[in-house]
Short mmCIF file of C-alpha atoms and ligand atoms in Angstrom, two decimals:
data_model
loop_
_atom_site.label_atom_id
_atom_site.label_comp_id
_atom_site.label_asym_id
_atom_site.label_seq_id
_atom_site.Cartn_x
_atom_site.Cartn_y
_atom_site.Cartn_z
CA MET A 1 -40.33 232.03 169.14
CA ASP A 2 -42.19 233.31 166.07
CA LYS A 3 -41.87 236.91 164.92
CA ILE A 4 -44.60 238.81 163.14
CA LEU A 5 -43.46 241.67 160.91
CA ARG A 6 -45.42 244.00 158.68
CA GLY A 7 -44.26 245.78 155.55
CA ILE A 8 -43.04 249.32 156.27
CA GLN A 9 -42.31 252.41 154.19
CA SER A 10 -38.86 253.35 155.32
CA ILE A 11 -36.11 253.20 157.90
CA ARG A 12 -34.11 256.23 158.99
CA GLY A 13 -31.53 257.03 161.58
CA SER A 14 -28.12 256.36 162.90
CA ILE A 15 -27.10 253.24 164.84
CA SER A 16 -24.09 251.19 165.73
CA VAL A 17 -24.06 247.43 165.42
CA PRO A 18 -22.44 245.06 167.95
CA GLY A 19 -18.83 243.96 167.70
CA ASP A 20 -17.41 241.85 164.91
CA LYS A 21 -17.92 238.16 165.62
CA SER A 22 -14.80 236.92 163.82
CA ILE A 23 -12.58 239.48 165.55
CA SER A 24 -14.13 238.82 168.98
CA HIS A 25 -13.43 235.08 168.70
CA ARG A 26 -9.85 235.66 167.63
CA ALA A 27 -9.14 238.21 170.35
CA ALA A 28 -10.36 235.79 173.04
CA MET A 29 -8.36 232.89 171.60
CA LEU A 30 -5.09 234.74 171.10
CA GLY A 31 -5.53 236.45 174.47
CA ALA A 32 -5.88 233.04 176.15
CA ILE A 33 -2.57 231.74 174.77
CA ALA A 34 -0.64 235.01 175.10
CA ASP A 35 1.47 236.13 178.05
CA GLY A 36 -0.21 238.93 180.02
CA ILE A 37 -3.69 240.46 180.16
CA THR A 38 -5.57 241.13 176.94
CA GLU A 39 -8.30 243.72 177.31
CA ILE A 40 -10.94 243.54 174.59
CA GLU A 41 -13.29 246.49 174.18
CA GLY A 42 -16.51 246.01 172.23
CA PHE A 43 -16.41 242.21 172.56
CA LEU A 44 -19.56 240.67 171.02
CA MET A 45 -21.66 239.16 173.82
CA ALA A 46 -23.60 236.85 171.52
CA GLU A 47 -23.95 233.09 171.91
CA ASP A 48 -21.15 232.12 169.52
CA CYS A 49 -18.51 234.24 171.23
CA LEU A 50 -19.74 233.20 174.67
CA SER A 51 -19.11 229.60 173.59
CA THR A 52 -15.49 230.53 172.92
CA ILE A 53 -15.20 232.14 176.36
CA ASP A 54 -16.76 229.10 177.99
CA CYS A 55 -14.30 226.70 176.29
CA PHE A 56 -11.28 228.68 177.50
CA ARG A 57 -12.64 229.01 181.03
CA LYS A 58 -12.90 225.24 181.06
CA MET A 59 -9.21 225.10 180.18
CA GLY A 60 -8.26 227.23 183.17
CA VAL A 61 -8.23 230.69 181.61
CA GLU A 62 -9.52 233.43 183.88
CA ILE A 63 -11.86 235.72 181.96
CA GLU A 64 -13.49 238.80 183.42
CA ILE A 65 -16.49 240.47 181.80
CA THR A 66 -17.35 244.10 182.53
CA TYR A 67 -20.23 246.08 181.12
CA GLU A 68 -19.51 249.74 180.52
CA ASN A 69 -20.45 251.78 183.59
CA LYS A 70 -22.36 248.86 185.07
CA GLY A 71 -19.79 247.06 187.19
CA ARG A 72 -18.36 243.61 186.88
CA ILE A 73 -20.16 240.39 186.17
CA ASP A 74 -18.24 237.17 186.61
CA GLY A 75 -19.11 233.52 186.30
CA GLU A 76 -20.03 231.38 183.36
CA GLU A 77 -23.37 232.95 182.64
CA PRO A 78 -23.37 236.65 183.51
CA GLY A 79 -26.17 237.62 185.90
CA CYS A 80 -26.71 241.00 184.28
CA GLU A 81 -28.24 242.73 187.29
CA GLY A 82 -29.57 246.12 186.25
CA PHE A 83 -30.22 245.06 182.66
CA ASP A 84 -33.39 243.78 180.98
CA SER A 85 -31.23 241.40 179.06
CA ARG A 86 -27.52 240.79 178.59
CA PRO A 87 -25.87 243.79 176.88
CA GLU A 88 -24.50 243.02 173.41
CA SER A 89 -21.08 244.32 174.06
CA ALA A 90 -18.65 244.19 176.96
CA VAL A 91 -15.08 244.79 177.99
CA VAL A 92 -13.54 241.36 178.33
CA LYS A 93 -10.24 240.80 180.12
CA ILE A 94 -8.42 237.59 179.33
CA PHE A 95 -5.71 236.57 181.74
CA GLY A 96 -3.47 234.80 179.25
CA ARG A 97 -1.82 231.53 180.27
CA GLY A 98 0.87 231.58 177.58
CA LEU A 99 1.23 229.15 174.69
CA TYR A 100 1.71 226.14 176.98
CA GLY A 101 -0.46 227.11 179.96
CA LEU A 102 -3.89 225.71 179.04
CA LYS A 103 -5.04 222.85 181.23
CA LYS A 104 -6.96 219.73 180.29
CA PRO A 105 -10.68 220.41 180.75
CA ASP A 106 -12.66 218.14 183.09
CA GLY A 107 -15.13 217.15 180.38
CA PRO A 108 -15.94 217.75 176.72
CA LEU A 109 -15.83 221.31 175.40
CA CYS A 110 -19.07 222.48 173.80
CA VAL A 111 -19.07 225.14 171.07
CA GLY A 112 -22.87 225.40 170.73
CA ASN A 113 -23.62 226.56 167.18
CA SER A 114 -20.21 228.11 166.54
CA GLY A 115 -18.28 226.81 163.54
CA THR A 116 -15.55 229.39 164.13
CA THR A 117 -15.02 228.15 167.70
CA ILE A 118 -14.78 224.47 166.83
CA ARG A 119 -12.52 224.93 163.81
CA LEU A 120 -10.13 227.52 165.25
CA LEU A 121 -9.99 225.85 168.64
CA SER A 122 -9.12 222.53 166.95
CA GLY A 123 -5.95 224.23 165.74
CA ILE A 124 -5.01 225.29 169.28
CA LEU A 125 -5.93 221.90 170.76
CA ALA A 126 -3.73 220.18 168.20
CA GLY A 127 -0.78 221.87 169.91
CA GLN A 128 -1.65 220.76 173.47
CA ASP A 129 -0.14 217.68 175.07
CA PHE A 130 -3.49 216.49 176.44
CA GLU A 131 -6.58 214.98 174.85
CA THR A 132 -9.77 217.01 174.53
CA GLU A 133 -13.19 216.19 173.23
CA ILE A 134 -14.97 219.00 171.44
CA THR A 135 -18.57 219.01 170.32
CA GLY A 136 -21.53 221.27 169.58
CA ASP A 137 -25.23 221.43 168.75
CA GLU A 138 -27.07 219.43 166.07
CA SER A 139 -26.07 221.88 163.31
CA ILE A 140 -22.38 221.68 164.28
CA LYS A 141 -22.50 217.88 164.25
CA LYS A 142 -23.59 217.98 160.60
CA ARG A 143 -20.94 220.42 159.41
CA PRO A 144 -17.75 219.25 157.66
CA MET A 145 -14.72 219.09 159.96
CA GLY A 146 -12.48 216.96 157.72
CA ARG A 147 -11.27 220.17 156.05
CA VAL A 148 -9.59 221.04 159.40
CA THR A 149 -8.82 217.61 160.86
CA TRP A 150 -7.11 216.31 157.71
CA PRO A 151 -4.36 218.99 157.54
CA LEU A 152 -4.02 219.02 161.35
CA LYS A 153 -3.30 215.29 161.16
CA LEU A 154 -0.69 216.02 158.48
CA MET A 155 0.93 218.32 161.05
CA GLY A 156 1.08 215.42 163.51
CA ALA A 157 -2.09 215.74 165.63
CA SER A 158 -4.11 212.64 166.30
CA ILE A 159 -7.81 213.26 165.82
CA ASP A 160 -10.80 210.93 165.94
CA GLY A 161 -14.35 211.89 165.27
CA ALA A 162 -17.69 210.81 163.94
CA ASP A 163 -17.72 209.77 160.26
CA GLY A 164 -14.02 208.85 160.25
CA GLY A 165 -12.94 212.11 161.85
CA SER A 166 -14.89 214.37 159.53
CA ARG A 167 -17.69 215.38 161.96
CA ALA A 168 -18.00 216.47 165.58
CA PRO A 169 -17.66 215.29 168.28
CA LEU A 170 -13.90 215.36 167.74
CA LYS A 171 -11.28 213.91 170.04
CA ILE A 172 -8.03 215.78 169.61
CA ARG A 173 -4.73 214.74 171.07
CA GLY A 174 -2.02 217.20 170.29
CA GLY A 175 1.64 217.04 170.83
CA ARG A 176 4.68 217.69 168.74
CA LEU A 177 3.55 219.20 165.48
CA LYS A 178 5.55 219.93 162.38
CA GLY A 179 4.99 222.85 160.03
CA ILE A 180 3.52 221.95 156.65
CA GLU A 181 3.05 223.64 153.31
CA TYR A 182 -0.63 223.28 152.52
CA LYS A 183 -2.79 224.42 149.64
CA LEU A 184 -6.35 225.02 150.84
CA PRO A 185 -8.84 223.24 148.57
CA ILE A 186 -11.42 225.97 149.37
CA ALA A 187 -11.05 229.59 150.46
CA SER A 188 -11.84 229.22 154.16
CA ALA A 189 -10.68 231.60 156.85
CA GLN A 190 -11.63 229.06 159.49
CA VAL A 191 -9.38 226.37 158.05
CA LYS A 192 -6.57 228.85 157.39
CA SER A 193 -6.82 230.16 160.94
CA ALA A 194 -6.88 226.68 162.50
CA LEU A 195 -3.65 225.80 160.69
CA LEU A 196 -1.99 229.08 161.63
CA LEU A 197 -2.92 228.55 165.29
CA ALA A 198 -1.53 225.00 165.15
CA GLY A 199 1.54 226.43 163.41
CA LEU A 200 2.33 228.36 166.60
CA TYR A 201 3.10 224.97 168.18
CA ALA A 202 4.93 223.39 165.25
CA GLU A 203 8.55 222.79 164.48
CA GLY A 204 9.43 224.84 161.40
CA SER A 205 7.30 227.17 159.36
CA THR A 206 3.71 226.60 158.29
CA ILE A 207 2.89 227.87 154.81
CA ILE A 208 -0.69 228.10 153.63
CA GLU A 209 -1.82 228.91 150.13
CA GLU A 210 -5.38 230.13 149.57
CA PRO A 211 -7.21 229.83 146.24
CA GLU A 212 -8.88 233.22 146.89
CA LYS A 213 -8.19 235.65 149.69
CA SER A 214 -10.44 234.94 152.68
CA ARG A 215 -10.87 237.18 155.74
CA ASP A 216 -7.46 237.93 157.24
CA HIS A 217 -8.32 238.93 160.82
CA THR A 218 -6.19 236.09 162.22
CA GLU A 219 -3.11 237.25 160.36
CA ILE A 220 -3.62 240.90 161.40
CA MET A 221 -4.20 240.02 165.04
CA MET A 222 -1.43 237.43 165.28
CA LYS A 223 1.01 240.07 164.07
CA ALA A 224 -0.26 242.48 166.72
CA PHE A 225 0.36 239.80 169.38
CA GLY A 226 3.96 239.41 168.20
CA ALA A 227 3.72 236.37 165.91
CA ASP A 228 6.14 236.02 163.01
CA ILE A 229 3.69 235.98 160.11
CA CYS A 230 3.81 237.39 156.61
CA ARG A 231 1.92 237.14 153.34
CA GLU A 232 3.34 236.92 149.82
CA SER A 233 0.55 237.03 147.24
CA ASN A 234 -1.70 234.03 148.07
CA LYS A 235 0.70 232.40 150.56
CA ILE A 236 0.90 233.03 154.28
CA ARG A 237 3.98 231.94 156.20
CA LEU A 238 4.04 231.57 159.98
CA THR A 239 7.21 230.80 161.90
CA PRO A 240 6.81 229.87 165.57
CA VAL A 241 7.91 232.37 168.23
CA GLU A 242 8.58 231.75 171.92
CA ARG A 243 5.59 233.68 173.09
CA LEU A 244 2.67 235.88 172.11
CA THR A 245 2.24 239.10 174.05
CA ALA A 246 -1.10 240.36 175.35
CA ARG A 247 -2.44 243.66 174.08
CA LYS A 248 -5.48 245.88 174.06
CA ILE A 249 -8.00 245.23 171.28
CA ARG A 250 -10.91 247.39 170.18
CA VAL A 251 -13.43 245.38 168.20
CA PRO A 252 -15.22 247.31 165.44
CA GLY A 253 -18.89 246.80 164.59
CA ASP A 254 -19.63 243.72 162.50
CA ILE A 255 -20.18 244.43 158.80
CA SER A 256 -22.12 241.16 158.58
CA SER A 257 -24.66 242.64 161.02
CA ALA A 258 -24.58 246.09 159.38
CA ALA A 259 -25.36 244.44 156.04
CA PHE A 260 -29.01 243.86 156.99
CA PHE A 261 -29.64 247.57 157.53
CA LEU A 262 -27.61 248.61 154.48
CA ALA A 263 -29.75 246.36 152.29
CA ALA A 264 -32.95 247.50 154.03
CA ALA A 265 -32.12 251.17 153.43
CA CYS A 266 -31.43 250.45 149.76
CA ILE A 267 -34.66 248.56 149.09
CA LEU A 268 -37.14 250.58 151.16
CA PRO A 269 -38.31 253.93 149.74
CA ASP A 270 -37.36 257.21 151.41
CA SER A 271 -34.79 255.57 153.69
CA GLU A 272 -31.41 256.65 154.96
CA VAL A 273 -29.26 255.00 157.63
CA ILE A 274 -25.82 255.65 158.99
CA ILE A 275 -24.13 252.76 160.71
CA GLU A 276 -21.29 253.94 162.85
CA ASN A 277 -18.00 252.26 163.62
CA VAL A 278 -18.14 249.30 161.23
CA GLY A 279 -15.15 247.15 160.28
CA ILE A 280 -14.44 247.55 156.57
CA ASN A 281 -11.52 245.16 156.18
CA PRO A 282 -11.41 244.65 152.38
CA THR A 283 -11.73 240.88 152.84
CA ARG A 284 -15.23 241.52 154.25
CA THR A 285 -16.67 244.30 152.08
CA GLY A 286 -18.04 242.22 149.21
CA ILE A 287 -21.57 243.23 150.21
CA ILE A 288 -20.79 246.92 149.70
CA ASP A 289 -19.21 246.20 146.31
CA ALA A 290 -22.14 244.02 145.24
CA LEU A 291 -24.83 246.48 146.37
CA ARG A 292 -22.98 249.33 144.66
CA LEU A 293 -22.81 247.27 141.45
CA MET A 294 -26.58 246.94 141.76
CA GLY A 295 -26.76 250.75 141.86
CA ALA A 296 -26.86 251.31 145.64
CA ASP A 297 -26.09 254.73 147.05
CA ILE A 298 -23.60 253.76 149.78
CA GLN A 299 -20.97 256.09 151.17
CA ILE A 300 -17.98 255.29 153.38
CA LEU A 301 -17.37 258.09 155.86
CA ASN A 302 -14.76 258.90 158.47
CA GLU A 303 -12.42 256.06 157.52
CA ARG A 304 -9.74 255.15 160.10
CA THR A 305 -7.56 252.22 161.21
CA ILE A 306 -7.89 250.56 164.62
CA ASN A 307 -5.59 247.66 165.60
CA GLY A 308 -4.65 247.23 161.95
CA GLU A 309 -8.31 246.90 160.92
CA ALA A 310 -10.03 249.46 158.66
CA VAL A 311 -13.09 251.02 160.28
CA ALA A 312 -15.63 253.58 159.03
CA ASP A 313 -19.19 254.86 159.27
CA ILE A 314 -21.36 253.67 156.40
CA LYS A 315 -24.30 255.59 154.96
CA ALA A 316 -26.90 253.94 152.74
CA LYS A 317 -29.96 255.43 151.06
CA SER A 318 -32.93 254.23 149.06
CA SER A 319 -31.68 253.22 145.65
CA GLY A 320 -33.22 251.78 142.51
CA LEU A 321 -31.36 248.46 142.43
CA LYS A 322 -30.76 246.34 139.35
CA GLY A 323 -29.79 242.68 138.99
CA ILE A 324 -26.14 241.60 138.76
CA GLU A 325 -23.97 238.51 138.36
CA VAL A 326 -21.88 237.57 141.39
CA GLY A 327 -19.20 234.85 141.47
CA GLY A 328 -15.47 234.11 141.65
CA ALA A 329 -13.09 236.00 143.94
CA ILE A 330 -15.81 238.12 145.56
CA ILE A 331 -17.52 235.05 147.09
CA PRO A 332 -15.28 234.64 150.18
CA ARG A 333 -15.63 238.42 150.73
CA ILE A 334 -19.43 238.21 150.80
CA ILE A 335 -20.06 234.64 151.92
CA ASP A 336 -22.08 235.46 155.05
CA GLU A 337 -24.00 238.26 153.29
CA ILE A 338 -25.32 236.24 150.34
CA PRO A 339 -28.68 235.62 152.07
CA ILE A 340 -29.26 239.37 152.45
CA LEU A 341 -27.94 239.98 148.93
CA ALA A 342 -30.64 237.57 147.72
CA VAL A 343 -33.24 239.73 149.50
CA ALA A 344 -31.93 242.86 147.76
CA ALA A 345 -31.96 240.97 144.44
CA ALA A 346 -35.59 239.94 144.96
CA SER A 347 -36.65 243.58 144.85
CA ALA A 348 -34.23 244.72 142.13
CA ARG A 349 -35.00 245.23 138.44
CA GLY A 350 -33.89 242.27 136.31
CA THR A 351 -32.09 239.05 137.12
CA THR A 352 -29.37 238.35 139.67
CA VAL A 353 -27.22 235.25 139.31
CA ILE A 354 -25.13 234.06 142.27
CA ARG A 355 -22.62 231.32 141.48
CA ASP A 356 -19.48 229.67 143.00
CA ALA A 357 -21.22 229.74 146.39
CA ALA A 358 -21.75 226.01 147.09
CA GLU A 359 -20.11 226.60 150.51
CA LEU A 360 -23.44 228.14 151.56
CA ARG A 361 -24.84 224.62 151.71
CA VAL A 362 -22.59 223.73 154.68
CA LYS A 363 -23.13 226.80 156.86
CA GLU A 364 -25.38 226.86 159.97
CA SER A 365 -28.10 225.66 157.56
CA ASN A 366 -28.16 224.94 153.83
CA ARG A 367 -28.43 228.65 153.08
CA ILE A 368 -29.15 228.20 149.37
CA ALA A 369 -32.15 225.97 150.05
CA ALA A 370 -33.25 228.08 153.04
CA MET A 371 -33.27 231.37 151.12
CA VAL A 372 -34.93 229.85 148.06
CA GLU A 373 -37.68 228.43 150.24
CA GLY A 374 -38.05 231.60 152.34
CA LEU A 375 -38.09 234.09 149.49
CA SER A 376 -40.38 231.87 147.36
CA GLY A 377 -42.77 231.87 150.32
CA LEU A 378 -42.86 235.66 150.06
CA GLY A 379 -43.61 235.57 146.36
CA ALA A 380 -40.10 235.98 144.92
CA ARG A 381 -39.15 234.29 141.68
CA ILE A 382 -36.03 232.47 142.77
CA LYS A 383 -34.41 229.26 141.59
CA GLU A 384 -31.85 227.06 143.32
CA THR A 385 -28.73 226.10 141.35
CA ALA A 386 -25.96 223.69 142.35
CA ASP A 387 -23.67 226.49 143.52
CA GLY A 388 -25.98 229.42 144.08
CA MET A 389 -29.29 230.87 142.97
CA GLU A 390 -31.01 232.88 140.25
CA ILE A 391 -33.40 235.59 141.29
CA GLN A 392 -35.80 237.56 139.09
CA GLY A 393 -36.57 240.87 140.71
CA THR A 394 -40.20 241.57 141.46
CA ASN A 395 -42.15 244.73 142.18
CA ARG A 396 -43.18 243.90 145.73
CA LEU A 397 -42.93 240.75 147.84
CA LYS A 398 -46.00 239.51 149.69
CA GLY A 399 -46.18 238.58 153.35
CA GLY A 400 -46.31 234.89 154.30
CA ARG A 401 -45.14 232.31 156.79
CA VAL A 402 -41.45 231.45 156.50
CA ASN A 403 -38.85 229.35 158.28
CA SER A 404 -35.48 230.48 159.65
CA PHE A 405 -34.20 226.88 159.86
CA GLY A 406 -32.70 227.97 163.19
CA ASP A 407 -30.06 229.94 161.26
CA HIS A 408 -29.40 233.49 162.51
CA ARG A 409 -28.53 234.99 159.14
CA ILE A 410 -31.58 233.44 157.47
CA ALA A 411 -33.86 234.81 160.22
CA MET A 412 -32.46 238.34 159.86
CA SER A 413 -32.46 238.26 156.05
CA LEU A 414 -36.09 237.16 155.95
CA ALA A 415 -36.96 239.89 158.47
CA ILE A 416 -35.63 242.50 156.05
CA ALA A 417 -37.53 240.85 153.19
CA ALA A 418 -40.67 241.06 155.37
CA LEU A 419 -40.23 244.82 155.84
CA GLY A 420 -40.29 245.25 152.09
CA ALA A 421 -43.30 242.94 151.65
CA GLU A 422 -46.96 243.83 151.48
CA GLY A 423 -48.91 242.61 154.51
CA GLU A 424 -47.83 240.42 157.36
CA THR A 425 -44.99 237.91 157.57
CA ILE A 426 -44.46 235.34 160.28
CA ILE A 427 -40.93 234.04 160.69
CA ASN A 428 -40.68 230.98 162.88
CA ASP A 429 -37.83 230.35 165.30
CA VAL A 430 -36.16 233.76 165.43
CA ASP A 431 -34.43 233.14 168.76
CA CYS A 432 -31.41 232.11 166.73
CA VAL A 433 -30.56 235.80 166.12
CA LYS A 434 -28.86 235.66 169.51
CA ILE A 435 -26.07 233.64 167.87
CA SER A 436 -24.63 236.82 166.37
CA TYR A 437 -26.97 239.78 167.03
CA PRO A 438 -29.22 239.47 170.10
CA GLY A 439 -30.62 243.01 169.76
CA PHE A 440 -31.36 242.82 166.03
CA PHE A 441 -35.14 243.28 166.33
CA ASP A 442 -34.74 246.19 168.79
CA ALA A 443 -32.36 247.92 166.38
CA LEU A 444 -34.83 247.38 163.56
CA ALA A 445 -37.65 248.87 165.64
CA GLU A 446 -35.45 251.85 166.50
CA LEU A 447 -34.74 252.60 162.83
CA ASN A 448 -38.36 252.11 161.89
CA LYS A 449 -39.46 254.60 164.57
CA PHE A 450 -37.73 257.35 162.63
CA GLY A 451 -39.06 255.97 159.36
CA ASP A 452 -42.76 255.56 158.57
C1 LIG B 15 -15.46 232.89 159.55
C2 LIG B 15 -15.17 232.43 158.30
C3 LIG B 15 -16.21 232.05 157.32
C4 LIG B 15 -17.57 232.64 157.69
C5 LIG B 15 -17.87 232.44 159.14
C6 LIG B 15 -16.83 233.12 160.02
C7 LIG B 15 -14.33 233.20 160.46
O1 LIG B 15 -16.32 230.65 157.29
O2 LIG B 15 -18.58 232.06 156.90
O3 LIG B 15 -19.13 232.99 159.46
O4 LIG B 15 -14.53 233.89 161.47
O5 LIG B 15 -13.21 232.76 160.16
P1 LIG B 15 -15.39 229.74 156.33
O6 LIG B 15 -14.01 229.88 156.77
O7 LIG B 15 -15.91 228.34 156.53
O8 LIG B 15 -15.62 230.24 154.95
#
């Protein structure tokens, strides 16, 4: 589906964004291998997290989905009676089968577009004494899996896959694993998490060293489920326990979804938004730091801690932004928000240089190439570099026809760029927003209603 958007003056209002994708995945996974019933409030009902649910159902885990005040909807694809479309958030109950209770699925598991599902689940599958095949869509089949399969093999799993085991589909046969000490070649929370999950099934401790600190939701949640896990500077040590114990989880709003509206409020004149109940785990707040460095007026309000995760309301206002240099340790903390940062940079004064971000090339799309093409199509002066991009701010972008490359974050970033552009923009293939934020365009319309 194509989306036509016109430049607008401002956005105003107060909204909440759907639940954090990374936390939703982890809650479902740990719930499935814990003893007891894990109740997850605010679970993100977007395609990626539904893929995780589907995989565990296929391994015998009972999962019940309830929409607030609207009764229970069971089955693989919720019927959603009484709704125009599936609500974005639900209460999900996972009837845990314990560490050793998963059963061999009847056929291959499919993760759709979800890199988090395939990588983290590979860690769990490496600990099972049955063989599983795991695959996904065309984008997943292109993404690098060797970064996970290589260390899992070092732990004792046997894994085959396309391209010598470095691409999906993967065939994973687990069994007796041994803990390893492993230095991650790149800061990747998905790889770290896969190894920690495998470590639950290993003999001896698993020690992982990260070059830079990546998101630590797995560590926080594992601890809450009773795992023996601790961090000393850049090293995380996990020692197996007999069992994990189910618990109640409240998922905060996803800062990666909030980021689109924060950037929009900063670049559009006369704008002010408050986004309520957003996770502000410091491993995820690079976008706030970067926008503030650019001169953004962003305030953190009503800060609190829920399930060990920092949560707050975030207020952003129109701000005269200026170009900055971004690279080094901030990159893992802003990795998913670099496309929207590029949009902010395109309407800032001066030059923005983004470096050390070559990982963007192996996300759902090549996000460096996709943003350079998209923003150039809207009149931005932007140049691709090997590990990032250089953007010269311009007074006002111009509408045009642009491509999402089927990547949810590219579609949403270009939508915000379109709001700041003069005239009309057509973005092709925006259905992909349902990967992480099905109601994105409705939320945008809601904020615009109180704007212009
Ligand atoms: C994620 C980690 C990041 C991020 C992805 C979600 C996670 O990937 O880009 O959207 O939930 O662990 P990498 O670990 O590959 O950096």
